[in-house]
PDB file of C-alpha atoms in Angstrom:
ATOM      1  CA  MET D   1     -35.627 116.813 -78.976  1.00  0.00           C
ATOM      2  CA  LEU D   2     -35.036 119.989 -76.979  1.00  0.00           C
ATOM      3  CA  SER D   3     -31.679 120.056 -75.075  1.00  0.00           C
ATOM      4  CA  ILE D   4     -31.639 122.614 -72.498  1.00  0.00           C
ATOM      5  CA  SER D   5     -29.643 123.085 -69.680  1.00  0.00           C
ATOM      6  CA  GLN D   6     -30.777 122.874 -65.915  1.00  0.00           C
ATOM      7  CA  GLU D   7     -29.743 126.772 -65.069  1.00  0.00           C
ATOM      8  CA  LEU D   8     -32.580 127.609 -67.821  1.00  0.00           C
ATOM      9  CA  VAL D   9     -35.243 125.221 -66.706  1.00  0.00           C
ATOM     10  CA  ASP D  10     -34.750 126.538 -63.460  1.00  0.00           C
ATOM     11  CA  ALA D  11     -35.526 130.049 -64.545  1.00  0.00           C
ATOM     12  CA  ILE D  12     -38.554 129.315 -66.216  1.00  0.00           C
ATOM     13  CA  TRP D  13     -39.642 127.497 -63.147  1.00  0.00           C
ATOM     14  CA  ALA D  14     -39.125 130.368 -61.004  1.00  0.00           C
ATOM     15  CA  HIS D  15     -40.786 132.822 -63.366  1.00  0.00           C
ATOM     16  CA  ALA D  16     -44.082 130.238 -63.431  1.00  0.00           C
ATOM     17  CA  ARG D  17     -43.843 130.092 -59.656  1.00  0.00           C
ATOM     18  CA  ALA D  18     -43.540 133.794 -59.410  1.00  0.00           C
ATOM     19  CA  ASP D  19     -46.366 134.886 -61.646  1.00  0.00           C
ATOM     20  CA  HIS D  20     -48.616 131.935 -60.270  1.00  0.00           C
ATOM     21  CA  PRO D  21     -52.114 132.188 -60.813  1.00  0.00           C
ATOM     22  CA  ASP D  22     -51.455 133.912 -63.670  1.00  0.00           C
ATOM     23  CA  GLU D  23     -49.512 132.651 -66.975  1.00  0.00           C
ATOM     24  CA  ALA D  24     -45.749 133.159 -67.070  1.00  0.00           C
ATOM     25  CA  CYS D  25     -44.210 133.527 -70.230  1.00  0.00           C
ATOM     26  CA  GLY D  26     -41.065 134.326 -71.955  1.00  0.00           C
ATOM     27  CA  VAL D  27     -38.514 133.272 -74.623  1.00  0.00           C
ATOM     28  CA  ILE D  28     -35.197 131.431 -74.722  1.00  0.00           C
ATOM     29  CA  ALA D  29     -33.083 133.216 -77.592  1.00  0.00           C
ATOM     30  CA  GLY D  30     -30.178 131.356 -79.091  1.00  0.00           C
ATOM     31  CA  PRO D  31     -27.751 131.596 -82.467  1.00  0.00           C
ATOM     32  CA  VAL D  32     -29.685 131.597 -85.532  1.00  0.00           C
ATOM     33  CA  GLY D  33     -29.634 127.740 -86.636  1.00  0.00           C
ATOM     34  CA  SER D  34     -27.934 126.248 -83.578  1.00  0.00           C
ATOM     35  CA  ASP D  35     -30.982 124.883 -82.042  1.00  0.00           C
ATOM     36  CA  THR D  36     -29.657 125.714 -78.517  1.00  0.00           C
ATOM     37  CA  PRO D  37     -31.308 127.760 -76.250  1.00  0.00           C
ATOM     38  CA  THR D  38     -28.846 130.136 -74.403  1.00  0.00           C
ATOM     39  CA  ARG D  39     -30.223 133.868 -73.612  1.00  0.00           C
ATOM     40  CA  TYR D  40     -33.010 133.852 -71.237  1.00  0.00           C
ATOM     41  CA  ILE D  41     -35.870 136.386 -71.523  1.00  0.00           C
ATOM     42  CA  PRO D  42     -38.610 136.616 -69.313  1.00  0.00           C
ATOM     43  CA  MET D  43     -41.738 138.329 -70.699  1.00  0.00           C
ATOM     44  CA  ARG D  44     -44.367 140.112 -69.160  1.00  0.00           C
ATOM     45  CA  ASN D  45     -47.640 138.750 -69.573  1.00  0.00           C
ATOM     46  CA  ALA D  46     -50.144 141.774 -71.118  1.00  0.00           C
ATOM     47  CA  ALA D  47     -52.920 140.091 -70.714  1.00  0.00           C
ATOM     48  CA  MET D  48     -52.222 139.223 -66.857  1.00  0.00           C
ATOM     49  CA  SER D  49     -54.258 136.448 -66.754  1.00  0.00           C
ATOM     50  CA  PRO D  50     -55.127 132.871 -65.474  1.00  0.00           C
ATOM     51  CA  THR D  51     -55.941 131.963 -68.781  1.00  0.00           C
ATOM     52  CA  PHE D  52     -54.256 133.666 -71.255  1.00  0.00           C
ATOM     53  CA  TYR D  53     -50.923 135.133 -72.276  1.00  0.00           C
ATOM     54  CA  GLU D  54     -49.698 137.388 -74.621  1.00  0.00           C
ATOM     55  CA  PHE D  55     -46.351 139.278 -75.272  1.00  0.00           C
ATOM     56  CA  ASP D  56     -47.032 143.347 -75.298  1.00  0.00           C
ATOM     57  CA  PRO D  57     -46.881 144.278 -78.823  1.00  0.00           C
ATOM     58  CA  MET D  58     -44.297 146.944 -78.161  1.00  0.00           C
ATOM     59  CA  GLU D  59     -41.922 144.729 -76.177  1.00  0.00           C
ATOM     60  CA  LEU D  60     -42.368 141.911 -79.097  1.00  0.00           C
ATOM     61  CA  LEU D  61     -41.038 144.401 -81.562  1.00  0.00           C
ATOM     62  CA  LYS D  62     -38.285 145.212 -79.220  1.00  0.00           C
ATOM     63  CA  LEU D  63     -37.724 141.644 -78.779  1.00  0.00           C
ATOM     64  CA  TYR D  64     -37.497 140.637 -82.422  1.00  0.00           C
ATOM     65  CA  ARG D  65     -35.231 143.707 -82.816  1.00  0.00           C
ATOM     66  CA  GLU D  66     -32.620 142.743 -80.511  1.00  0.00           C
ATOM     67  CA  MET D  67     -32.526 139.004 -81.739  1.00  0.00           C
ATOM     68  CA  ASP D  68     -31.906 140.033 -85.431  1.00  0.00           C
ATOM     69  CA  ASP D  69     -29.256 142.374 -84.587  1.00  0.00           C
ATOM     70  CA  ARG D  70     -27.686 139.610 -82.667  1.00  0.00           C
ATOM     71  CA  ASP D  71     -28.346 136.978 -85.333  1.00  0.00           C
ATOM     72  CA  GLU D  72     -30.422 134.876 -82.606  1.00  0.00           C
ATOM     73  CA  GLU D  73     -33.918 133.429 -83.136  1.00  0.00           C
ATOM     74  CA  PRO D  74     -36.216 132.335 -80.535  1.00  0.00           C
ATOM     75  CA  ILE D  75     -35.222 128.732 -79.661  1.00  0.00           C
ATOM     76  CA  VAL D  76     -37.774 128.138 -76.991  1.00  0.00           C
ATOM     77  CA  ILE D  77     -41.137 129.984 -76.491  1.00  0.00           C
ATOM     78  CA  TYR D  78     -42.575 129.006 -73.116  1.00  0.00           C
ATOM     79  CA  HIS D  79     -45.329 129.682 -70.743  1.00  0.00           C
ATOM     80  CA  SER D  80     -47.264 128.141 -67.791  1.00  0.00           C
ATOM     81  CA  HIS D  81     -50.503 126.602 -67.256  1.00  0.00           C
ATOM     82  CA  THR D  82     -51.540 127.407 -63.947  1.00  0.00           C
ATOM     83  CA  SER D  83     -54.840 125.142 -63.583  1.00  0.00           C
ATOM     84  CA  THR D  84     -54.516 122.866 -66.583  1.00  0.00           C
ATOM     85  CA  GLU D  85     -51.714 120.265 -67.529  1.00  0.00           C
ATOM     86  CA  ALA D  86     -48.673 121.030 -69.289  1.00  0.00           C
ATOM     87  CA  HIS D  87     -49.829 120.579 -72.736  1.00  0.00           C
ATOM     88  CA  PRO D  88     -51.118 123.038 -75.523  1.00  0.00           C
ATOM     89  CA  SER D  89     -54.470 124.027 -75.668  1.00  0.00           C
ATOM     90  CA  ARG D  90     -56.419 125.011 -78.723  1.00  0.00           C
ATOM     91  CA  THR D  91     -55.462 128.547 -78.290  1.00  0.00           C
ATOM     92  CA  ASP D  92     -51.915 127.618 -78.061  1.00  0.00           C
ATOM     93  CA  ILE D  93     -52.150 125.777 -81.319  1.00  0.00           C
ATOM     94  CA  THR D  94     -54.247 128.667 -82.921  1.00  0.00           C
ATOM     95  CA  TYR D  95     -51.705 131.114 -82.505  1.00  0.00           C
ATOM     96  CA  ALA D  96     -48.191 129.277 -82.588  1.00  0.00           C
ATOM     97  CA  SER D  97     -46.242 131.017 -85.222  1.00  0.00           C
ATOM     98  CA  GLU D  98     -42.730 129.898 -84.682  1.00  0.00           C
ATOM     99  CA  PRO D  99     -42.638 126.466 -86.486  1.00  0.00           C
ATOM    100  CA  GLY D 100     -38.853 126.164 -85.647  1.00  0.00           C
ATOM    101  CA  ALA D 101     -39.281 126.718 -82.000  1.00  0.00           C
ATOM    102  CA  HIS D 102     -39.492 124.419 -79.029  1.00  0.00           C
ATOM    103  CA  TYR D 103     -42.634 125.493 -77.211  1.00  0.00           C
ATOM    104  CA  VAL D 104     -42.320 124.464 -73.561  1.00  0.00           C
ATOM    105  CA  LEU D 105     -45.153 124.488 -70.979  1.00  0.00           C
ATOM    106  CA  VAL D 106     -44.725 124.004 -67.445  1.00  0.00           C
ATOM    107  CA  SER D 107     -47.850 123.666 -65.146  1.00  0.00           C
ATOM    108  CA  THR D 108     -48.010 125.104 -61.682  1.00  0.00           C
ATOM    109  CA  ARG D 109     -51.533 123.562 -60.765  1.00  0.00           C
ATOM    110  CA  GLU D 110     -51.397 122.655 -57.100  1.00  0.00           C
ATOM    111  CA  GLU D 111     -52.064 118.984 -57.841  1.00  0.00           C
ATOM    112  CA  LEU D 112     -49.063 118.382 -59.835  1.00  0.00           C
ATOM    113  CA  ALA D 113     -47.112 120.818 -57.459  1.00  0.00           C
ATOM    114  CA  GLY D 114     -44.522 117.819 -56.749  1.00  0.00           C
ATOM    115  CA  ALA D 115     -44.728 116.688 -60.378  1.00  0.00           C
ATOM    116  CA  ASN D 116     -42.529 119.382 -62.067  1.00  0.00           C
ATOM    117  CA  GLU D 117     -44.120 119.029 -65.165  1.00  0.00           C
ATOM    118  CA  PHE D 118     -42.125 120.321 -68.072  1.00  0.00           C
ATOM    119  CA  ARG D 119     -42.669 119.400 -71.633  1.00  0.00           C
ATOM    120  CA  SER D 120     -41.863 120.457 -74.988  1.00  0.00           C
ATOM    121  CA  PHE D 121     -43.386 120.289 -78.211  1.00  0.00           C
ATOM    122  CA  ARG D 122     -43.433 121.406 -81.865  1.00  0.00           C
ATOM    123  CA  ILE D 123     -46.153 122.998 -83.260  1.00  0.00           C
ATOM    124  CA  VAL D 124     -46.270 123.162 -87.266  1.00  0.00           C
ATOM    125  CA  ASP D 125     -49.284 123.929 -89.012  1.00  0.00           C
ATOM    126  CA  GLY D 126     -51.799 122.933 -86.220  1.00  0.00           C
ATOM    127  CA  VAL D 127     -50.151 119.526 -85.450  1.00  0.00           C
ATOM    128  CA  VAL D 128     -48.492 119.540 -82.199  1.00  0.00           C
ATOM    129  CA  THR D 129     -45.895 116.518 -81.378  1.00  0.00           C
ATOM    130  CA  GLU D 130     -44.521 116.164 -78.117  1.00  0.00           C
ATOM    131  CA  GLU D 131     -40.612 115.505 -78.109  1.00  0.00           C
ATOM    132  CA  PRO D 132     -38.028 114.050 -75.543  1.00  0.00           C
ATOM    133  CA  VAL D 133     -36.482 117.028 -73.289  1.00  0.00           C
ATOM    134  CA  GLN D 134     -32.594 116.450 -72.689  1.00  0.00           C
ATOM    135  CA  ILE D 135     -31.554 118.516 -69.625  1.00  0.00           C
ATOM    136  CA  ARG D 136     -27.700 119.019 -69.704  1.00  0.00           C
TER     137      ARG D 136
ATOM    138  CA  MET P   1     -49.482 152.154-108.513  1.00  0.00           C
ATOM    139  CA  SER P   2     -48.933 155.901-108.962  1.00  0.00           C
ATOM    140  CA  VAL P   3     -44.965 156.596-109.512  1.00  0.00           C
ATOM    141  CA  SER P   4     -45.115 158.620-106.343  1.00  0.00           C
ATOM    142  CA  THR P   5     -46.064 156.153-104.170  1.00  0.00           C
ATOM    143  CA  PRO P   6     -42.318 155.040-102.317  1.00  0.00           C
ATOM    144  CA  GLU P   7     -41.548 151.368-102.134  1.00  0.00           C
ATOM    145  CA  ILE P   8     -40.659 150.478 -98.697  1.00  0.00           C
ATOM    146  CA  ASP P   9     -38.885 147.696 -96.584  1.00  0.00           C
ATOM    147  CA  ILE P  10     -41.160 145.009 -95.313  1.00  0.00           C
ATOM    148  CA  ARG P  11     -39.854 142.574 -92.592  1.00  0.00           C
ATOM    149  CA  ILE P  12     -41.470 139.195 -92.835  1.00  0.00           C
ATOM    150  CA  PRO P  13     -41.790 136.879 -90.348  1.00  0.00           C
ATOM    151  CA  THR P  14     -40.993 133.094 -90.723  1.00  0.00           C
ATOM    152  CA  ILE P  15     -44.559 131.959 -90.489  1.00  0.00           C
ATOM    153  CA  LEU P  16     -45.136 134.277 -93.852  1.00  0.00           C
ATOM    154  CA  ARG P  17     -41.943 133.353 -95.804  1.00  0.00           C
ATOM    155  CA  PRO P  18     -43.392 130.768 -97.499  1.00  0.00           C
ATOM    156  CA  TYR P  19     -45.393 133.492 -99.330  1.00  0.00           C
ATOM    157  CA  THR P  20     -42.166 135.176-100.129  1.00  0.00           C
ATOM    158  CA  GLY P  21     -39.898 132.175-101.439  1.00  0.00           C
ATOM    159  CA  GLY P  22     -38.478 132.345 -98.188  1.00  0.00           C
ATOM    160  CA  GLU P  23     -37.565 136.216 -98.192  1.00  0.00           C
ATOM    161  CA  LYS P  24     -37.107 137.628 -94.729  1.00  0.00           C
ATOM    162  CA  SER P  25     -37.107 141.088 -96.141  1.00  0.00           C
ATOM    163  CA  VAL P  26     -39.391 142.503 -99.261  1.00  0.00           C
ATOM    164  CA  GLN P  27     -40.531 145.763-100.873  1.00  0.00           C
ATOM    165  CA  ALA P  28     -43.969 147.186-101.839  1.00  0.00           C
ATOM    166  CA  SER P  29     -45.302 150.517-102.121  1.00  0.00           C
ATOM    167  CA  GLY P  30     -48.571 152.430-101.071  1.00  0.00           C
ATOM    168  CA  ALA P  31     -49.615 155.670 -99.889  1.00  0.00           C
ATOM    169  CA  THR P  32     -51.270 153.917 -97.004  1.00  0.00           C
ATOM    170  CA  LEU P  33     -51.025 150.683 -94.884  1.00  0.00           C
ATOM    171  CA  ALA P  34     -54.323 149.391 -96.906  1.00  0.00           C
ATOM    172  CA  GLU P  35     -52.712 149.914-100.143  1.00  0.00           C
ATOM    173  CA  VAL P  36     -48.927 148.621 -99.310  1.00  0.00           C
ATOM    174  CA  ILE P  37     -50.883 145.290 -98.099  1.00  0.00           C
ATOM    175  CA  GLN P  38     -53.051 145.365-101.613  1.00  0.00           C
ATOM    176  CA  ASP P  39     -49.511 145.834-103.201  1.00  0.00           C
ATOM    177  CA  LEU P  40     -47.940 142.799-101.103  1.00  0.00           C
ATOM    178  CA  GLU P  41     -50.989 140.737-102.432  1.00  0.00           C
ATOM    179  CA  ARG P  42     -50.059 141.631-105.812  1.00  0.00           C
ATOM    180  CA  ARG P  43     -46.821 140.502-105.517  1.00  0.00           C
ATOM    181  CA  PHE P  44     -46.897 137.670-103.170  1.00  0.00           C
ATOM    182  CA  PRO P  45     -50.609 135.981-103.556  1.00  0.00           C
ATOM    183  CA  GLY P  46     -51.918 134.884 -99.960  1.00  0.00           C
ATOM    184  CA  MET P  47     -50.235 137.275 -98.171  1.00  0.00           C
ATOM    185  CA  GLU P  48     -53.551 139.438 -97.359  1.00  0.00           C
ATOM    186  CA  GLU P  49     -55.614 136.658 -96.171  1.00  0.00           C
ATOM    187  CA  ARG P  50     -52.945 136.131 -93.274  1.00  0.00           C
ATOM    188  CA  LEU P  51     -53.152 139.739 -92.308  1.00  0.00           C
ATOM    189  CA  LEU P  52     -56.903 140.822 -93.039  1.00  0.00           C
ATOM    190  CA  GLU P  53     -59.818 139.330 -91.322  1.00  0.00           C
ATOM    191  CA  ASP P  54     -63.103 141.082 -92.576  1.00  0.00           C
ATOM    192  CA  GLY P  55     -61.177 144.086 -94.174  1.00  0.00           C
ATOM    193  CA  LYS P  56     -59.432 145.020 -90.877  1.00  0.00           C
ATOM    194  CA  LEU P  57     -55.991 143.677 -89.536  1.00  0.00           C
ATOM    195  CA  ARG P  58     -55.916 140.672 -87.824  1.00  0.00           C
ATOM    196  CA  ARG P  59     -56.335 140.909 -84.051  1.00  0.00           C
ATOM    197  CA  PHE P  60     -53.135 138.600 -83.144  1.00  0.00           C
ATOM    198  CA  VAL P  61     -51.119 140.148 -86.057  1.00  0.00           C
ATOM    199  CA  ASN P  62     -48.691 142.957 -85.113  1.00  0.00           C
ATOM    200  CA  VAL P  63     -47.835 145.452 -87.672  1.00  0.00           C
ATOM    201  CA  TYR P  64     -45.526 148.087 -87.037  1.00  0.00           C
ATOM    202  CA  LEU P  65     -44.836 151.328 -89.086  1.00  0.00           C
ATOM    203  CA  ASN P  66     -40.779 152.113 -88.199  1.00  0.00           C
ATOM    204  CA  ASP P  67     -41.594 152.237 -84.244  1.00  0.00           C
ATOM    205  CA  GLU P  68     -44.895 152.599 -83.957  1.00  0.00           C
ATOM    206  CA  ASP P  69     -47.891 149.969 -83.559  1.00  0.00           C
ATOM    207  CA  VAL P  70     -50.228 150.984 -86.541  1.00  0.00           C
ATOM    208  CA  ARG P  71     -53.296 150.344 -84.245  1.00  0.00           C
ATOM    209  CA  PHE P  72     -52.545 153.908 -82.798  1.00  0.00           C
ATOM    210  CA  ILE P  73     -51.594 155.650 -85.850  1.00  0.00           C
ATOM    211  CA  GLY P  74     -54.802 154.761 -88.075  1.00  0.00           C
ATOM    212  CA  SER P  75     -54.518 150.992 -88.649  1.00  0.00           C
ATOM    213  CA  LEU P  76     -54.962 150.453 -92.329  1.00  0.00           C
ATOM    214  CA  ASN P  77     -55.111 154.302 -93.219  1.00  0.00           C
ATOM    215  CA  ALA P  78     -51.521 154.782 -91.669  1.00  0.00           C
ATOM    216  CA  VAL P  79     -49.680 157.301 -93.784  1.00  0.00           C
ATOM    217  CA  ILE P  80     -46.841 155.667 -95.734  1.00  0.00           C
ATOM    218  CA  SER P  81     -43.983 157.897 -96.621  1.00  0.00           C
ATOM    219  CA  ALA P  82     -40.683 157.391 -98.279  1.00  0.00           C
ATOM    220  CA  GLY P  83     -38.111 155.970 -96.179  1.00  0.00           C
ATOM    221  CA  ASP P  84     -40.587 154.006 -93.857  1.00  0.00           C
ATOM    222  CA  ASN P  85     -40.421 150.694 -92.754  1.00  0.00           C
ATOM    223  CA  ILE P  86     -42.623 148.071 -91.617  1.00  0.00           C
ATOM    224  CA  THR P  87     -42.451 144.960 -89.505  1.00  0.00           C
ATOM    225  CA  ILE P  88     -44.939 142.441 -89.310  1.00  0.00           C
ATOM    226  CA  LEU P  89     -45.148 139.909 -86.183  1.00  0.00           C
ATOM    227  CA  PRO P  90     -47.492 137.670 -85.195  1.00  0.00           C
ATOM    228  CA  ALA P  91     -48.477 137.608 -81.648  1.00  0.00           C
ATOM    229  CA  VAL P  92     -46.764 135.562 -79.257  1.00  0.00           C
ATOM    230  CA  ALA P  93     -50.065 134.317 -77.292  1.00  0.00           C
ATOM    231  CA  GLY P  94     -51.854 131.256 -76.000  1.00  0.00           C
ATOM    232  CA  GLY P  95     -53.838 130.077 -72.722  1.00  0.00           C
ATOM    233  CA  ALA P  96     -54.958 127.693 -71.144  1.00  0.00           C
TER     234      ALA P  96
END
């Protein structure tokens, strides 16, 4: 289960809506081993694409150095889908590389505008498992 | 491996730690990044395949020499000196 504050959920939605129709992406870091997302870090989608996202490699290095220095890890890795449902795509599964993270997806496609589709998944060795989301 | 090639620190991402017995940081040596990866493979079999594809760095694996993306400093031919460090980070990427 992902347990996350309303404030962080709102921040992810705001980012996703602002970047629509491109995919938005980012991380919520938290203390190592805590499973608690606390520090919101929106990232630039270097691909600037409605169908793909990628953190810029230099910004990725900076992010991981910073988390190391603060004894943090990526608790949530989020991105938006802008014309499909909030479920990991084949590409998402291929590149998922943080087996300990909650992969959060939101969908900003128009037909779902009122649905507030916010979902969380574990992606481990190519296997996707959806999990409940508890908003604190 | 010749005695003149320095042992350098390599930061291993979570996803590759099963190959290093869970270690976050390991050492390997080589005069170039290609040699360092060969040495990593000797010490931690299976690692090379996760880093290389058809003899090149995988597109979605980022390797940094100190603070630089190795793609801009010769990729596998990047020259390693004593005191350098390497960071390996898988890309954070995906798509619809």
